[in-house]
Coordinates of C-alpha atoms in Angstrom, one line a residue:
M16 CA -143.6 95.0 122.7
A17 CA -146.2 92.3 123.2
L18 CA -146.9 90.6 126.5
L19 CA -146.2 86.9 125.9
Q20 CA -146.7 85.5 129.4
R21 CA -147.6 86.7 132.9
G22 CA -145.7 84.7 135.4
K23 CA -146.0 84.6 139.2
T24 CA -143.4 87.4 139.8
K25 CA -142.2 88.3 136.3
D26 CA -143.8 89.3 132.9
V27 CA -142.3 88.2 129.6
Y28 CA -142.4 90.4 126.6
S29 CA -141.3 90.0 122.9
H30 CA -138.1 91.7 122.0
G31 CA -136.3 90.1 119.1
D32 CA -136.0 87.0 117.0
Y33 CA -133.9 85.2 119.8
T34 CA -134.3 87.6 122.7
L35 CA -137.0 88.4 125.2
E36 CA -137.6 91.1 127.8
L37 CA -138.3 90.0 131.4
K38 CA -140.1 92.6 133.5
F39 CA -139.5 92.0 137.3
T40 CA -142.6 93.0 139.4
D41 CA -143.4 93.5 143.1
R42 CA -145.7 90.5 143.1
V43 CA -144.9 87.9 145.7
T44 CA -146.0 84.3 146.3
K45 CA -147.6 82.8 149.3
N46 CA -148.0 79.4 150.8
D47 CA -151.1 77.4 151.6
K48 CA -151.3 79.2 155.0
G49 CA -151.5 82.6 153.2
E50 CA -148.0 83.6 154.4
V51 CA -145.6 85.4 152.0
D52 CA -143.3 82.6 150.9
P53 CA -140.8 82.7 148.0
G54 CA -141.4 79.0 147.5
G55 CA -145.2 79.3 147.5
N56 CA -147.3 78.3 144.6
N57 CA -150.0 81.0 145.0
V58 CA -149.6 84.7 144.0
S59 CA -150.4 87.1 146.8
D60 CA -153.2 89.7 146.3
S61 CA -150.8 92.4 147.7
L62 CA -147.5 93.7 146.4
L63 CA -144.2 94.0 148.2
D64 CA -142.6 97.3 147.4
G65 CA -139.1 96.9 146.1
Q66 CA -139.3 93.2 145.5
G67 CA -138.8 93.3 141.8
F68 CA -135.8 95.7 142.1
A69 CA -134.2 93.5 144.7
C70 CA -134.6 90.3 142.7
L71 CA -133.3 91.8 139.5
S72 CA -130.3 93.4 141.3
M73 CA -129.3 90.1 142.9
T74 CA -129.8 88.1 139.8
S75 CA -127.8 90.5 137.6
T76 CA -124.9 90.4 140.0
I77 CA -124.9 86.6 140.2
F78 CA -125.3 86.1 136.4
K79 CA -122.4 88.5 135.7
Y80 CA -120.2 86.7 138.2
L81 CA -121.1 83.3 136.6
A82 CA -120.5 84.6 133.0
D83 CA -117.1 86.1 134.1
N84 CA -116.2 82.6 135.4
G85 CA -117.2 80.7 132.3
V86 CA -120.8 79.6 133.1
P87 CA -123.2 80.7 130.4
T88 CA -126.5 82.4 131.4
H89 CA -129.4 83.8 129.3
M90 CA -128.8 87.4 130.5
V91 CA -127.8 89.9 127.7
S92 CA -128.3 93.1 129.7
S93 CA -130.2 94.4 132.7
D94 CA -131.8 97.8 133.4
L95 CA -132.5 98.3 137.1
D96 CA -134.3 101.6 136.5
N97 CA -136.9 99.9 134.4
M98 CA -136.7 96.6 136.4
S99 CA -136.1 94.7 133.2
M100 CA -133.6 92.2 131.8
I101 CA -133.0 91.3 128.1
V102 CA -132.4 87.6 127.8
R103 CA -131.7 84.9 125.2
K104 CA -134.7 82.8 124.3
A105 CA -134.5 79.4 125.8
V106 CA -135.9 76.0 125.1
T107 CA -136.7 74.3 128.4
F108 CA -136.8 70.6 129.3
K109 CA -140.5 70.0 129.4
P110 CA -142.5 70.2 131.7
G111 CA -139.6 72.0 133.4
L112 CA -136.8 70.9 135.8
E113 CA -135.4 72.7 138.8
W114 CA -131.9 71.9 140.0
V115 CA -131.4 72.1 143.7
C116 CA -128.2 72.1 145.7
R117 CA -128.0 71.7 149.5
W118 CA -125.1 72.3 151.8
R119 CA -127.3 71.9 154.9
G120 CA -130.5 69.9 155.4
T121 CA -133.6 72.0 156.0
G122 CA -137.1 72.5 154.7
S123 CA -138.5 69.7 152.4
F124 CA -135.3 67.7 152.7
I125 CA -135.8 67.1 156.4
R126 CA -139.6 66.6 156.0
R127 CA -138.8 64.0 153.3
Y128 CA -136.3 62.1 155.4
K129 CA -137.5 62.7 158.9
T130 CA -137.6 59.0 159.7
V131 CA -133.9 58.6 158.9
P132 CA -131.8 58.5 162.0
G133 CA -129.7 61.6 162.3
A134 CA -131.8 63.8 160.0
K135 CA -132.2 67.2 161.6
D136 CA -132.8 70.7 160.6
G137 CA -129.5 72.6 159.9
M138 CA -127.4 69.4 159.5
V139 CA -124.2 70.0 157.6
F140 CA -123.3 67.8 154.7
D141 CA -119.8 66.7 154.0
T142 CA -120.3 67.3 150.3
P143 CA -123.2 69.1 148.5
V144 CA -126.4 67.2 147.9
F145 CA -127.7 67.7 144.4
E146 CA -131.4 67.1 143.5
I147 CA -133.5 67.5 140.4
T148 CA -137.3 68.2 140.7
I149 CA -140.1 68.5 138.1
K150 CA -141.8 71.8 138.0
D151 CA -145.3 70.7 139.1
D152 CA -147.1 72.9 141.7
E153 CA -150.0 70.5 142.1
G154 CA -147.7 67.5 142.5
G155 CA -145.4 69.2 145.0
D156 CA -142.4 69.4 142.6
P157 CA -141.5 65.7 142.9
L158 CA -137.9 64.5 142.7
I159 CA -136.7 62.8 139.5
V160 CA -133.7 60.6 139.0
H161 CA -131.2 60.7 136.1
D162 CA -132.4 57.5 134.5
S163 CA -136.0 58.7 134.5
I164 CA -135.0 62.0 132.8
V165 CA -133.5 60.1 129.9
A166 CA -136.2 57.4 129.8
L167 CA -138.9 60.0 129.6
G168 CA -137.1 61.8 126.7
M169 CA -136.6 65.0 128.6
M170 CA -133.0 65.0 127.4
D171 CA -130.5 62.5 126.1
A172 CA -127.8 60.9 128.3
E173 CA -125.0 63.0 126.8
T174 CA -126.7 66.3 127.4
L175 CA -127.6 65.2 131.0
K176 CA -124.0 64.3 131.7
E177 CA -122.8 67.7 130.4
L178 CA -125.5 69.5 132.4
V179 CA -124.8 67.7 135.6
A180 CA -121.1 68.8 135.4
L181 CA -122.0 72.4 134.4
N182 CA -124.6 72.6 137.2
A183 CA -122.1 71.4 139.8
R184 CA -119.6 74.1 138.6
A185 CA -122.3 76.8 138.7
M186 CA -123.4 75.8 142.2
G187 CA -119.8 75.9 143.5
L188 CA -119.3 79.4 142.1
I189 CA -122.6 80.6 143.6
H190 CA -121.7 79.2 147.0
D191 CA -118.3 80.9 146.8
L192 CA -119.9 84.2 145.9
F193 CA -122.2 84.0 148.9
K194 CA -119.2 83.3 151.1
Q195 CA -117.4 86.3 149.7
K196 CA -120.5 88.4 150.8
G197 CA -120.3 87.0 154.3
L198 CA -123.2 84.6 153.8
D199 CA -123.7 80.9 154.5
L200 CA -125.8 79.5 151.7
W201 CA -127.8 76.5 152.9
D202 CA -129.7 75.6 149.7
I203 CA -130.7 77.0 146.3
K204 CA -132.6 76.1 143.2
I205 CA -131.8 77.2 139.7
E206 CA -133.1 76.4 136.2
W207 CA -131.3 75.4 133.0
G208 CA -132.4 75.6 129.3
K209 CA -130.9 75.5 125.8
D210 CA -130.3 78.6 123.7
A211 CA -133.1 78.6 121.1
E212 CA -130.7 79.7 118.4
T213 CA -127.5 77.9 119.2
G214 CA -128.7 74.9 121.3
K215 CA -126.0 75.6 123.9
L216 CA -126.8 75.1 127.6
M217 CA -127.4 78.2 129.7
L218 CA -128.6 79.1 133.2
I219 CA -132.1 80.8 132.9
D220 CA -134.8 82.5 134.9
E221 CA -133.4 84.2 138.0
V222 CA -131.1 83.5 140.9
S223 CA -132.4 85.6 143.8
A224 CA -133.7 85.5 147.4
N225 CA -136.9 83.9 145.9
G226 CA -135.1 80.6 145.5
C227 CA -132.5 80.1 148.3
R228 CA -131.9 80.1 152.0
A229 CA -128.9 81.9 153.5
Y230 CA -127.7 82.8 156.9
D231 CA -124.9 85.0 158.2
I232 CA -121.5 83.3 158.3
S233 CA -122.2 81.9 161.8
G234 CA -125.1 79.9 160.4
K235 CA -127.3 81.2 163.2
N236 CA -129.1 84.3 161.8
K237 CA -131.2 83.9 158.7
V238 CA -130.7 86.6 156.0
A239 CA -133.6 86.9 153.6
G240 CA -135.6 89.1 151.3
S241 CA -134.3 92.6 150.7
A242 CA -131.6 92.2 153.4
L243 CA -130.2 89.3 151.3
S244 CA -130.5 91.1 148.0
D245 CA -128.7 94.2 149.5
C246 CA -125.6 92.1 150.0
F247 CA -125.3 91.7 146.2
R248 CA -125.8 95.3 145.1
A249 CA -122.9 96.7 143.1

């Protein structure tokens, strides 16, 4: 198998006409302060033992749960022993979009709206807040509105309408699964693409501790890293 791309935390290998092999690694990202940070844009010089296994284990469990409940994902199979996952090839919405859902306000949300009266860390929303950002490390992953996505030709209005509904369904299922595990999910980001062969929408990349914030059911004690991933082991 040929190495096609070396990502921040995963390597992508050729596998078949419409499939790829993702190799999860123990590489981690760090923020501008040099601290290990799942949302960081810089790859750390050091490895975190067990990181790849934890991310693959959690992703596999969530993808299977979503597929069992009618939400398509790119996962074909996973192999925890080899820290790899066979996936369907995807066509992404260039330059890349990340779909964020927030049940509580924290992180960049509070920093963005800090001048708004009542905005405070940990605030609970009556209904989930959905955001879409452009994958742009240098630009700080800016928000983009629906009309701009269509105007810029990233996808047509019909596809966007379908994806907004599918994304809401997926986020609801993910939130329910976290609750079943005794976890209070504050926010999460996921990525969508189109099957390169069929053109059908599907959830891609990974859904792991790398892209979410969760607390115990009291909402007071943060659960992160391997401790979070352990909650999703079969």
